[in-house]
Amino acid sequence: MTTTPHLKVAIIGSGPAGYTAAIYTARANLNPTMFTGLQPGGQLTITTDVENYPGFAEAVQGPWLMEQFRAQAENVGTTLLAEHVESVDFSKRPFTLTTDTNKTYTADSVIISTGAQARWLGLESETKFQGYGVSGCATCDGFFYKNQEIAVIGGGNTAVEEALFLTNFASKVTLIHRRDELRAEKVLQDRLLNHPKVEVLWDHVLEEIVGDDNPKSVTGLKAKHVKTGAITDLKVSGVFIAIGHDPATKLFKGQINLDAEGYIICPPGTTNTNIEGVFAAGDVQDKLYRQAVTAAGQGCMAALDAERYLATLETTSTLKAASK
Ligand code: NDP
């Protein structure tokens, strides 16, 4: 007879939030097991230079940084499973997790850190220059565009905030939006439209990013007017795609409370979901900050929350046993 492995702490997802949760729960002797999923290391594995993760005086490479997270989690006693969780059942305790290898696990507590993925337009040239002039994160990469002309694609809060942030470095920022009005909040719109370094190209979609192969770099873009089809050529050295993110929460639909955009709902400043014993950390619950360091901070919070929850669980079962 095969027995179902039972875990005290199951961590789903292996970005900065998940690894930090693993490090803290391992050091609390909770023997965490992490399901690393299909893209171990998360979004940082598709980034090149990381200059804003504290503790490193010089830029480090995203994949290297995630490798360090992984090694640290493993060194302190985390079990890493290269399995993808395909379904969960949070309706009864212990919770149940089933993976792509058809294995089932039970768990007393679960930390969800499956992250979010930046949306991309899907252009061939966009993929080609990703990390070489095409970016999905102004906070991460804006610094590299001092006194250069750049473009931002999108019309929501993220696009407008990123465009405004990029004016701190760039000599000119062109926001390219597919409609003739922005989705972003009014106050952000006003700030953007009155900024001397910003120009908006209304009713345009990005058609192609152009650049050099050696060294790989962006030199410009072609934008198409959605009504006339006319092409505008822009000379830019950076293109920031800011058309939204998709949190990786399909798996949890119907199991825990998600907001209209699919993010896990946690009361501000906590990692608690609506299911006691299930916690969420990082981009899967955070659409505002989305930084490796904030995700790591939330991973630590989730670990401490899980530790507290498991201690209460233990006390309750000890009291129950004593009263029998
Ligand atoms: P949004 O979904 O709000 O906006 C995405 C933008 O990208 C829209 O303008 C959309 O155009 C455009 N877009 C989408 N797909 C394409 C495409 N294929 N081609 C061209 N343009 C495209 O995403 P955000 O990331 O801006 O925001 C996500 C959530 O996070 C929102 O709830 C937002 O309010 C919140 N947020 C809040 C912040 C704050 O409060 N300071 C900061 C950042 C985010 P269209 O308008 O035509 O649909």
mmCIF file of C-alpha atoms and ligand atoms in Angstrom:
data_model
loop_
_atom_site.group_PDB
_atom_site.id
_atom_site.type_symbol
_atom_site.label_atom_id
_atom_site.label_comp_id
_atom_site.label_asym_id
_atom_site.label_seq_id
_atom_site.Cartn_x
_atom_site.Cartn_y
_atom_site.Cartn_z
ATOM 1 C CA MET A 1 0.000 0.000 0.000
ATOM 2 C CA THR A 2 1.373 3.450 -0.852
ATOM 3 C CA THR A 3 1.024 6.098 1.817
ATOM 4 C CA THR A 4 0.383 9.741 1.065
ATOM 5 C CA PRO A 5 3.370 11.847 2.194
ATOM 6 C CA HIS A 6 2.360 14.346 4.841
ATOM 7 C CA LEU A 7 4.040 17.774 5.020
ATOM 8 C CA LYS A 8 3.970 20.352 7.786
ATOM 9 C CA VAL A 9 4.639 23.191 5.361
ATOM 10 C CA ALA A 10 4.149 22.983 1.599
ATOM 11 C CA ILE A 11 5.469 25.908 -0.415
ATOM 12 C CA ILE A 12 4.155 26.277 -3.950
ATOM 13 C CA GLY A 13 6.403 28.320 -6.261
ATOM 14 C CA SER A 14 10.088 29.086 -6.240
ATOM 15 C CA GLY A 15 10.669 32.824 -6.637
ATOM 16 C CA PRO A 16 12.149 35.142 -3.983
ATOM 17 C CA ALA A 17 8.962 34.863 -1.871
ATOM 18 C CA GLY A 18 8.935 31.062 -1.887
ATOM 19 C CA TYR A 19 12.648 30.619 -1.216
ATOM 20 C CA THR A 20 12.584 33.121 1.644
ATOM 21 C CA ALA A 21 9.574 31.349 3.165
ATOM 22 C CA ALA A 22 11.535 28.104 2.788
ATOM 23 C CA ILE A 23 14.639 29.511 4.508
ATOM 24 C CA TYR A 24 12.647 30.791 7.476
ATOM 25 C CA THR A 25 10.436 27.717 7.925
ATOM 26 C CA ALA A 26 13.450 25.407 7.570
ATOM 27 C CA ARG A 27 15.303 27.349 10.260
ATOM 28 C CA ALA A 28 12.209 27.015 12.471
ATOM 29 C CA ASN A 29 12.559 23.209 12.147
ATOM 30 C CA LEU A 30 9.355 22.872 10.160
ATOM 31 C CA ASN A 31 10.949 20.759 7.384
ATOM 32 C CA PRO A 32 9.387 22.659 4.480
ATOM 33 C CA THR A 33 8.846 21.067 1.098
ATOM 34 C CA MET A 34 8.883 23.318 -1.928
ATOM 35 C CA PHE A 35 7.225 22.500 -5.241
ATOM 36 C CA THR A 36 9.445 24.419 -7.623
ATOM 37 C CA GLY A 37 7.112 24.291 -10.623
ATOM 38 C CA LEU A 38 7.776 24.683 -14.315
ATOM 39 C CA GLN A 39 9.971 27.818 -14.210
ATOM 40 C CA PRO A 40 12.123 27.379 -11.090
ATOM 41 C CA GLY A 41 13.357 30.729 -9.838
ATOM 42 C CA GLY A 42 10.497 32.748 -11.317
ATOM 43 C CA GLN A 43 10.716 36.079 -13.118
ATOM 44 C CA LEU A 44 14.301 36.869 -12.061
ATOM 45 C CA THR A 45 15.572 33.970 -14.133
ATOM 46 C CA ILE A 46 14.660 35.920 -17.275
ATOM 47 C CA THR A 47 16.377 39.097 -16.081
ATOM 48 C CA THR A 48 19.976 40.059 -16.714
ATOM 49 C CA ASP A 49 21.569 42.691 -14.429
ATOM 50 C CA VAL A 50 20.002 43.121 -10.988
ATOM 51 C CA GLU A 51 21.242 46.263 -9.264
ATOM 52 C CA ASN A 52 18.511 46.807 -6.716
ATOM 53 C CA TYR A 53 18.591 43.664 -4.608
ATOM 54 C CA PRO A 54 20.240 44.840 -1.377
ATOM 55 C CA GLY A 55 23.450 43.230 -0.193
ATOM 56 C CA PHE A 56 25.373 43.286 -3.460
ATOM 57 C CA ALA A 57 27.592 46.276 -4.182
ATOM 58 C CA GLU A 58 27.911 45.344 -7.859
ATOM 59 C CA ALA A 59 25.144 44.240 -10.246
ATOM 60 C CA VAL A 60 24.403 40.522 -10.115
ATOM 61 C CA GLN A 61 22.731 38.341 -12.728
ATOM 62 C CA GLY A 62 19.111 37.358 -12.046
ATOM 63 C CA PRO A 63 19.629 33.610 -12.660
ATOM 64 C CA TRP A 64 22.712 33.619 -10.399
ATOM 65 C CA LEU A 65 20.784 35.373 -7.631
ATOM 66 C CA MET A 66 17.998 32.796 -7.804
ATOM 67 C CA GLU A 67 20.571 30.004 -7.751
ATOM 68 C CA GLN A 68 21.871 31.485 -4.481
ATOM 69 C CA PHE A 69 18.338 31.622 -3.050
ATOM 70 C CA ARG A 70 17.867 27.962 -3.993
ATOM 71 C CA ALA A 71 21.194 26.839 -2.525
ATOM 72 C CA GLN A 72 20.542 28.725 0.711
ATOM 73 C CA ALA A 73 17.061 27.182 1.050
ATOM 74 C CA GLU A 74 18.492 23.720 0.430
ATOM 75 C CA ASN A 75 21.456 24.209 2.785
ATOM 76 C CA VAL A 76 19.170 24.997 5.699
ATOM 77 C CA GLY A 77 17.072 21.890 5.075
ATOM 78 C CA THR A 78 14.330 22.564 2.499
ATOM 79 C CA THR A 79 13.204 19.622 0.393
ATOM 80 C CA LEU A 80 12.871 20.753 -3.217
ATOM 81 C CA LEU A 81 10.581 18.831 -5.538
ATOM 82 C CA ALA A 82 10.711 19.563 -9.256
ATOM 83 C CA GLU A 83 6.975 18.963 -9.484
ATOM 84 C CA HIS A 84 4.192 21.236 -10.630
ATOM 85 C CA VAL A 85 1.158 21.373 -8.380
ATOM 86 C CA GLU A 86 -1.875 20.800 -10.589
ATOM 87 C CA SER A 87 -4.708 20.846 -8.077
ATOM 88 C CA VAL A 88 -5.331 21.636 -4.436
ATOM 89 C CA ASP A 89 -8.130 20.912 -2.011
ATOM 90 C CA PHE A 90 -8.339 23.453 0.795
ATOM 91 C CA SER A 91 -11.868 22.458 1.795
ATOM 92 C CA LYS A 92 -10.737 19.900 4.364
ATOM 93 C CA ARG A 93 -7.745 19.400 6.666
ATOM 94 C CA PRO A 94 -5.062 18.377 6.178
ATOM 95 C CA PHE A 95 -4.989 20.156 2.813
ATOM 96 C CA THR A 96 -4.360 18.076 -0.319
ATOM 97 C CA LEU A 97 -2.015 18.851 -3.204
ATOM 98 C CA THR A 98 -1.757 16.803 -6.403
ATOM 99 C CA THR A 99 1.152 17.253 -8.791
ATOM 100 C CA ASP A 100 1.859 16.662 -12.472
ATOM 101 C CA THR A 101 3.536 13.357 -11.577
ATOM 102 C CA ASN A 102 0.170 12.175 -10.242
ATOM 103 C CA LYS A 103 1.445 12.211 -6.673
ATOM 104 C CA THR A 104 -0.735 13.400 -3.828
ATOM 105 C CA TYR A 105 0.535 15.084 -0.680
ATOM 106 C CA THR A 106 -1.258 16.264 2.428
ATOM 107 C CA ALA A 107 -0.139 19.383 4.291
ATOM 108 C CA ASP A 108 -0.939 21.155 7.564
ATOM 109 C CA SER A 109 -0.101 24.545 6.076
ATOM 110 C CA VAL A 110 0.491 25.904 2.598
ATOM 111 C CA ILE A 111 2.412 28.974 1.470
ATOM 112 C CA ILE A 112 1.461 30.117 -2.023
ATOM 113 C CA SER A 113 4.213 31.983 -3.848
ATOM 114 C CA THR A 114 3.425 31.207 -7.469
ATOM 115 C CA GLY A 115 4.107 34.791 -8.591
ATOM 116 C CA ALA A 116 2.814 36.664 -11.597
ATOM 117 C CA GLN A 117 3.928 36.956 -15.158
ATOM 118 C CA ALA A 118 4.310 40.183 -17.030
ATOM 119 C CA ARG A 119 2.133 40.255 -20.114
ATOM 120 C CA TRP A 120 4.018 40.586 -23.375
ATOM 121 C CA LEU A 121 2.726 41.589 -26.752
ATOM 122 C CA GLY A 122 4.015 38.443 -28.407
ATOM 123 C CA LEU A 123 6.082 40.136 -31.132
ATOM 124 C CA GLU A 124 9.114 38.255 -32.378
ATOM 125 C CA SER A 125 11.293 41.368 -32.062
ATOM 126 C CA GLU A 126 10.091 41.859 -28.471
ATOM 127 C CA THR A 127 11.300 38.388 -27.506
ATOM 128 C CA LYS A 128 14.560 38.881 -29.385
ATOM 129 C CA PHE A 129 15.500 42.035 -27.461
ATOM 130 C CA GLN A 130 14.170 41.026 -24.022
ATOM 131 C CA GLY A 131 16.913 41.916 -21.561
ATOM 132 C CA TYR A 132 18.751 43.877 -24.291
ATOM 133 C CA GLY A 133 16.618 47.012 -24.464
ATOM 134 C CA VAL A 134 13.178 45.505 -23.941
ATOM 135 C CA SER A 135 12.057 45.359 -20.327
ATOM 136 C CA GLY A 136 8.963 44.630 -18.274
ATOM 137 C CA CYS A 137 10.114 46.563 -15.188
ATOM 138 C CA ALA A 138 11.075 50.256 -15.039
ATOM 139 C CA THR A 139 12.155 50.082 -11.395
ATOM 140 C CA CYS A 140 14.600 47.333 -12.313
ATOM 141 C CA ASP A 141 16.009 48.707 -15.555
ATOM 142 C CA GLY A 142 15.272 52.454 -15.759
ATOM 143 C CA PHE A 143 18.688 53.339 -14.395
ATOM 144 C CA PHE A 144 20.340 51.969 -17.550
ATOM 145 C CA TYR A 145 18.698 54.645 -19.740
ATOM 146 C CA LYS A 146 20.248 57.865 -18.460
ATOM 147 C CA ASN A 147 19.800 60.690 -21.003
ATOM 148 C CA GLN A 148 18.358 58.325 -23.602
ATOM 149 C CA GLU A 149 15.034 58.310 -25.425
ATOM 150 C CA ILE A 150 12.710 55.466 -24.514
ATOM 151 C CA ALA A 151 9.139 54.277 -25.042
ATOM 152 C CA VAL A 152 6.545 52.771 -22.728
ATOM 153 C CA ILE A 153 3.667 50.666 -24.055
ATOM 154 C CA GLY A 154 0.307 50.649 -22.227
ATOM 155 C CA GLY A 155 -2.259 52.987 -20.754
ATOM 156 C CA GLY A 156 -2.993 51.685 -17.233
ATOM 157 C CA ASN A 157 -1.608 52.704 -13.850
ATOM 158 C CA THR A 158 1.546 50.656 -14.328
ATOM 159 C CA ALA A 159 2.378 52.191 -17.716
ATOM 160 C CA VAL A 160 1.810 55.739 -16.492
ATOM 161 C CA GLU A 161 3.735 55.212 -13.249
ATOM 162 C CA GLU A 162 6.580 53.596 -15.161
ATOM 163 C CA ALA A 163 6.665 56.418 -17.709
ATOM 164 C CA LEU A 164 6.792 59.018 -14.927
ATOM 165 C CA PHE A 165 9.486 57.091 -13.075
ATOM 166 C CA LEU A 166 11.534 56.806 -16.265
ATOM 167 C CA THR A 167 11.568 60.607 -16.680
ATOM 168 C CA ASN A 168 14.078 60.570 -13.796
ATOM 169 C CA PHE A 169 16.625 59.047 -16.170
ATOM 170 C CA ALA A 170 15.557 59.400 -19.781
ATOM 171 C CA SER A 171 15.797 62.559 -21.871
ATOM 172 C CA LYS A 172 12.396 61.768 -23.428
ATOM 173 C CA VAL A 173 9.671 59.196 -22.764
ATOM 174 C CA THR A 174 7.046 58.380 -25.391
ATOM 175 C CA LEU A 175 4.004 56.561 -24.072
ATOM 176 C CA ILE A 176 2.353 54.519 -26.803
ATOM 177 C CA HIS A 177 -1.274 53.617 -26.172
ATOM 178 C CA ARG A 178 -3.732 51.747 -28.375
ATOM 179 C CA ARG A 179 -6.673 54.049 -27.586
ATOM 180 C CA ASP A 180 -7.210 57.811 -27.306
ATOM 181 C CA GLU A 181 -7.735 57.777 -23.543
ATOM 182 C CA LEU A 182 -5.834 56.309 -20.646
ATOM 183 C CA ARG A 183 -7.147 53.747 -18.193
ATOM 184 C CA ALA A 184 -4.875 55.084 -15.424
ATOM 185 C CA GLU A 185 -6.188 57.126 -12.481
ATOM 186 C CA LYS A 186 -6.879 60.794 -13.226
ATOM 187 C CA VAL A 187 -4.197 62.119 -10.917
ATOM 188 C CA LEU A 188 -1.558 60.003 -12.685
ATOM 189 C CA GLN A 189 -2.876 61.040 -16.088
ATOM 190 C CA ASP A 190 -2.584 64.728 -15.161
ATOM 191 C CA ARG A 191 0.958 64.265 -13.963
ATOM 192 C CA LEU A 192 1.895 62.421 -17.138
ATOM 193 C CA LEU A 193 0.236 64.749 -19.598
ATOM 194 C CA ASN A 194 1.819 67.818 -17.985
ATOM 195 C CA HIS A 195 5.307 66.384 -17.836
ATOM 196 C CA PRO A 196 7.739 68.213 -20.130
ATOM 197 C CA LYS A 197 9.710 65.065 -20.953
ATOM 198 C CA VAL A 198 6.647 62.992 -21.925
ATOM 199 C CA GLU A 199 4.926 62.668 -25.258
ATOM 200 C CA VAL A 200 1.918 60.393 -25.868
ATOM 201 C CA LEU A 201 1.379 58.594 -29.138
ATOM 202 C CA TRP A 202 -2.378 57.953 -29.059
ATOM 203 C CA ASP A 203 -4.147 55.232 -31.045
ATOM 204 C CA HIS A 204 -0.938 53.377 -31.841
ATOM 205 C CA VAL A 205 0.209 49.815 -31.350
ATOM 206 C CA LEU A 206 3.754 48.589 -31.359
ATOM 207 C CA GLU A 207 4.442 46.917 -34.677
ATOM 208 C CA GLU A 208 8.131 46.080 -34.386
ATOM 209 C CA ILE A 209 11.203 46.783 -32.279
ATOM 210 C CA VAL A 210 14.318 47.375 -34.347
ATOM 211 C CA GLY A 211 17.917 47.071 -33.282
ATOM 212 C CA ASP A 212 21.430 45.790 -33.813
ATOM 213 C CA ASP A 213 22.674 42.247 -33.447
ATOM 214 C CA ASN A 214 26.215 42.974 -32.406
ATOM 215 C CA PRO A 215 26.074 43.976 -29.619
ATOM 216 C CA LYS A 216 22.392 43.144 -29.263
ATOM 217 C CA SER A 217 20.666 46.463 -28.595
ATOM 218 C CA VAL A 218 17.514 48.397 -29.426
ATOM 219 C CA THR A 219 17.796 51.409 -31.746
ATOM 220 C CA GLY A 220 14.156 52.183 -32.493
ATOM 221 C CA LEU A 221 10.602 51.012 -33.045
ATOM 222 C CA LYS A 222 7.768 51.097 -35.528
ATOM 223 C CA ALA A 223 4.292 51.993 -34.241
ATOM 224 C CA LYS A 224 1.120 51.600 -36.296
ATOM 225 C CA HIS A 225 -1.896 53.917 -36.128
ATOM 226 C CA VAL A 226 -4.878 51.693 -35.315
ATOM 227 C CA LYS A 227 -7.265 53.574 -37.640
ATOM 228 C CA THR A 228 -5.139 54.693 -40.587
ATOM 229 C CA GLY A 229 -2.459 51.994 -40.520
ATOM 230 C CA ALA A 230 0.214 54.710 -40.877
ATOM 231 C CA ILE A 231 3.594 53.761 -39.459
ATOM 232 C CA THR A 232 5.573 56.058 -37.178
ATOM 233 C CA ASP A 233 9.288 55.391 -36.718
ATOM 234 C CA LEU A 234 10.766 56.357 -33.371
ATOM 235 C CA LYS A 235 14.424 56.369 -32.373
ATOM 236 C CA VAL A 236 14.580 54.850 -28.888
ATOM 237 C CA SER A 237 17.136 52.765 -27.032
ATOM 238 C CA GLY A 238 14.689 51.163 -24.642
ATOM 239 C CA VAL A 239 11.116 49.846 -24.792
ATOM 240 C CA PHE A 240 9.185 49.131 -21.602
ATOM 241 C CA ILE A 241 6.171 46.872 -21.999
ATOM 242 C CA ALA A 242 3.616 47.721 -19.293
ATOM 243 C CA ILE A 243 0.378 46.092 -20.415
ATOM 244 C CA GLY A 244 -0.396 44.293 -17.154
ATOM 245 C CA HIS A 245 0.471 41.140 -15.252
ATOM 246 C CA ASP A 246 -1.238 37.807 -14.826
ATOM 247 C CA PRO A 247 -1.007 36.309 -11.345
ATOM 248 C CA ALA A 248 -0.490 32.529 -11.419
ATOM 249 C CA THR A 249 -3.662 31.630 -9.552
ATOM 250 C CA LYS A 250 -5.697 29.503 -11.962
ATOM 251 C CA LEU A 251 -4.987 26.556 -9.729
ATOM 252 C CA PHE A 252 -6.636 28.250 -6.721
ATOM 253 C CA LYS A 253 -9.827 29.458 -8.383
ATOM 254 C CA GLY A 254 -12.782 28.352 -6.278
ATOM 255 C CA GLN A 255 -10.473 27.347 -3.420
ATOM 256 C CA ILE A 256 -9.508 30.744 -1.992
ATOM 257 C CA ASN A 257 -10.703 34.306 -2.464
ATOM 258 C CA LEU A 258 -9.259 36.078 -5.503
ATOM 259 C CA ASP A 259 -9.946 39.627 -6.640
ATOM 260 C CA ALA A 260 -11.405 40.513 -10.044
ATOM 261 C CA GLU A 261 -7.929 40.422 -11.624
ATOM 262 C CA GLY A 262 -7.076 37.040 -10.105
ATOM 263 C CA TYR A 263 -4.760 38.208 -7.292
ATOM 264 C CA ILE A 264 -5.072 36.411 -3.938
ATOM 265 C CA ILE A 265 -6.810 38.668 -1.436
ATOM 266 C CA CYS A 266 -4.873 39.202 1.792
ATOM 267 C CA PRO A 267 -5.727 41.933 4.313
ATOM 268 C CA PRO A 268 -3.145 44.743 3.927
ATOM 269 C CA GLY A 269 0.103 44.008 5.732
ATOM 270 C CA THR A 270 -0.600 40.282 6.146
ATOM 271 C CA THR A 271 -0.108 37.059 4.223
ATOM 272 C CA ASN A 272 -3.392 35.522 5.447
ATOM 273 C CA THR A 273 -5.808 34.194 2.877
ATOM 274 C CA ASN A 274 -9.435 33.501 3.758
ATOM 275 C CA ILE A 275 -8.450 29.895 4.579
ATOM 276 C CA GLU A 276 -6.725 29.554 7.934
ATOM 277 C CA GLY A 277 -3.394 27.829 7.414
ATOM 278 C CA VAL A 278 -3.021 28.955 3.778
ATOM 279 C CA PHE A 279 -0.767 31.955 3.259
ATOM 280 C CA ALA A 280 0.212 33.946 0.160
ATOM 281 C CA ALA A 281 3.394 35.918 -0.459
ATOM 282 C CA GLY A 282 4.903 37.914 -3.299
ATOM 283 C CA ASP A 283 3.497 38.958 -6.665
ATOM 284 C CA VAL A 284 0.645 36.464 -6.423
ATOM 285 C CA GLN A 285 -0.979 38.793 -3.864
ATOM 286 C CA ASP A 286 0.848 42.091 -4.545
ATOM 287 C CA LYS A 287 0.052 44.194 -7.589
ATOM 288 C CA LEU A 288 1.617 47.371 -6.269
ATOM 289 C CA TYR A 289 5.271 46.786 -5.442
ATOM 290 C CA ARG A 290 6.225 43.639 -7.391
ATOM 291 C CA GLN A 291 9.901 43.712 -6.388
ATOM 292 C CA ALA A 292 12.155 40.786 -5.527
ATOM 293 C CA VAL A 293 12.937 42.383 -2.186
ATOM 294 C CA THR A 294 9.283 43.002 -1.285
ATOM 295 C CA ALA A 295 8.415 39.441 -2.358
ATOM 296 C CA ALA A 296 11.246 38.121 -0.175
ATOM 297 C CA GLY A 297 9.951 40.235 2.732
ATOM 298 C CA GLN A 298 6.483 38.772 2.300
ATOM 299 C CA GLY A 299 7.978 35.271 2.117
ATOM 300 C CA CYS A 300 9.491 35.885 5.540
ATOM 301 C CA MET A 301 6.119 37.143 6.849
ATOM 302 C CA ALA A 302 4.327 34.061 5.470
ATOM 303 C CA ALA A 303 6.870 31.773 7.158
ATOM 304 C CA LEU A 304 6.385 33.482 10.516
ATOM 305 C CA ASP A 305 2.604 33.377 10.061
ATOM 306 C CA ALA A 306 2.744 29.660 9.217
ATOM 307 C CA GLU A 307 4.980 28.987 12.212
ATOM 308 C CA ARG A 308 2.505 30.721 14.528
ATOM 309 C CA TYR A 309 -0.414 28.878 12.959
ATOM 310 C CA LEU A 310 1.282 25.477 13.344
ATOM 311 C CA ALA A 311 2.146 26.213 16.977
ATOM 312 C CA THR A 312 -1.539 26.945 17.671
ATOM 313 C CA LEU A 313 -2.531 23.771 15.833
ATOM 314 C CA GLU A 314 -0.146 21.724 17.971
ATOM 315 C CA THR A 315 -1.387 23.278 21.216
ATOM 316 C CA THR A 316 -4.988 22.593 20.218
ATOM 317 C CA SER A 317 -4.314 18.931 19.415
ATOM 318 C CA THR A 318 -2.317 18.469 22.658
ATOM 319 C CA LEU A 319 -5.213 19.919 24.664
ATOM 320 C CA LYS A 320 -7.706 17.695 22.784
ATOM 321 C CA ALA A 321 -5.583 14.586 23.500
ATOM 322 C CA ALA A 322 -5.256 15.506 27.188
ATOM 323 C CA SER A 323 -9.011 15.959 27.600
ATOM 324 C CA LYS A 324 -9.800 12.480 26.198
HETATM 325 P P1 NDP B 1 -4.138 47.298 -16.540
HETATM 326 O O1 NDP B 1 -4.814 46.033 -16.936
HETATM 327 O O2 NDP B 1 -4.857 48.255 -15.659
HETATM 328 O O3 NDP B 1 -3.722 48.116 -17.848
HETATM 329 C C1 NDP B 1 -3.114 47.478 -18.918
HETATM 330 C C2 NDP B 1 -2.941 48.507 -20.025
HETATM 331 O O4 NDP B 1 -2.266 47.896 -21.113
HETATM 332 C C3 NDP B 1 -4.269 49.067 -20.554
HETATM 333 O O5 NDP B 1 -4.144 50.424 -20.826
HETATM 334 C C4 NDP B 1 -4.470 48.264 -21.833
HETATM 335 O O6 NDP B 1 -5.125 48.997 -22.854
HETATM 336 C C5 NDP B 1 -3.052 48.007 -22.296
HETATM 337 N N1 NDP B 1 -2.958 46.756 -23.031
HETATM 338 C C6 NDP B 1 -3.334 45.506 -22.641
HETATM 339 N N2 NDP B 1 -3.065 44.600 -23.592
HETATM 340 C C7 NDP B 1 -2.520 45.287 -24.623
HETATM 341 C C8 NDP B 1 -2.033 44.921 -25.910
HETATM 342 N N3 NDP B 1 -2.059 43.659 -26.309
HETATM 343 N N4 NDP B 1 -1.561 45.896 -26.713
HETATM 344 C C9 NDP B 1 -1.527 47.185 -26.307
HETATM 345 N N5 NDP B 1 -1.962 47.594 -25.109
HETATM 346 C C10 NDP B 1 -2.439 46.661 -24.274
HETATM 347 O O7 NDP B 1 -2.725 46.833 -15.918
HETATM 348 P P2 NDP B 1 -1.768 47.609 -14.919
HETATM 349 O O8 NDP B 1 -0.562 46.765 -14.798
HETATM 350 O O9 NDP B 1 -1.602 48.998 -15.335
HETATM 351 O O10 NDP B 1 -2.558 47.574 -13.548
HETATM 352 C C11 NDP B 1 -2.979 46.315 -12.975
HETATM 353 C C12 NDP B 1 -3.727 46.603 -11.669
HETATM 354 O O11 NDP B 1 -2.827 47.116 -10.703
HETATM 355 C C13 NDP B 1 -4.821 47.647 -11.834
HETATM 356 O O12 NDP B 1 -5.871 47.337 -10.965
HETATM 357 C C14 NDP B 1 -4.134 48.908 -11.390
HETATM 358 O O13 NDP B 1 -5.035 49.903 -10.961
HETATM 359 C C15 NDP B 1 -3.256 48.387 -10.255
HETATM 360 N N6 NDP B 1 -2.092 49.257 -10.059
HETATM 361 C C16 NDP B 1 -2.217 50.255 -9.151
HETATM 362 C C17 NDP B 1 -1.179 51.146 -8.952
HETATM 363 C C18 NDP B 1 -1.384 52.235 -7.971
HETATM 364 O O14 NDP B 1 -2.439 52.284 -7.343
HETATM 365 N N7 NDP B 1 -0.427 53.127 -7.811
HETATM 366 C C19 NDP B 1 0.089 51.016 -9.669
HETATM 367 C C20 NDP B 1 0.117 49.942 -10.634
HETATM 368 C C21 NDP B 1 -0.951 49.097 -10.798
HETATM 369 P P3 NDP B 1 -6.682 49.384 -22.724
HETATM 370 O O15 NDP B 1 -6.739 50.513 -21.744
HETATM 371 O O16 NDP B 1 -7.016 49.792 -24.127
HETATM 372 O O17 NDP B 1 -7.375 48.159 -22.282
#
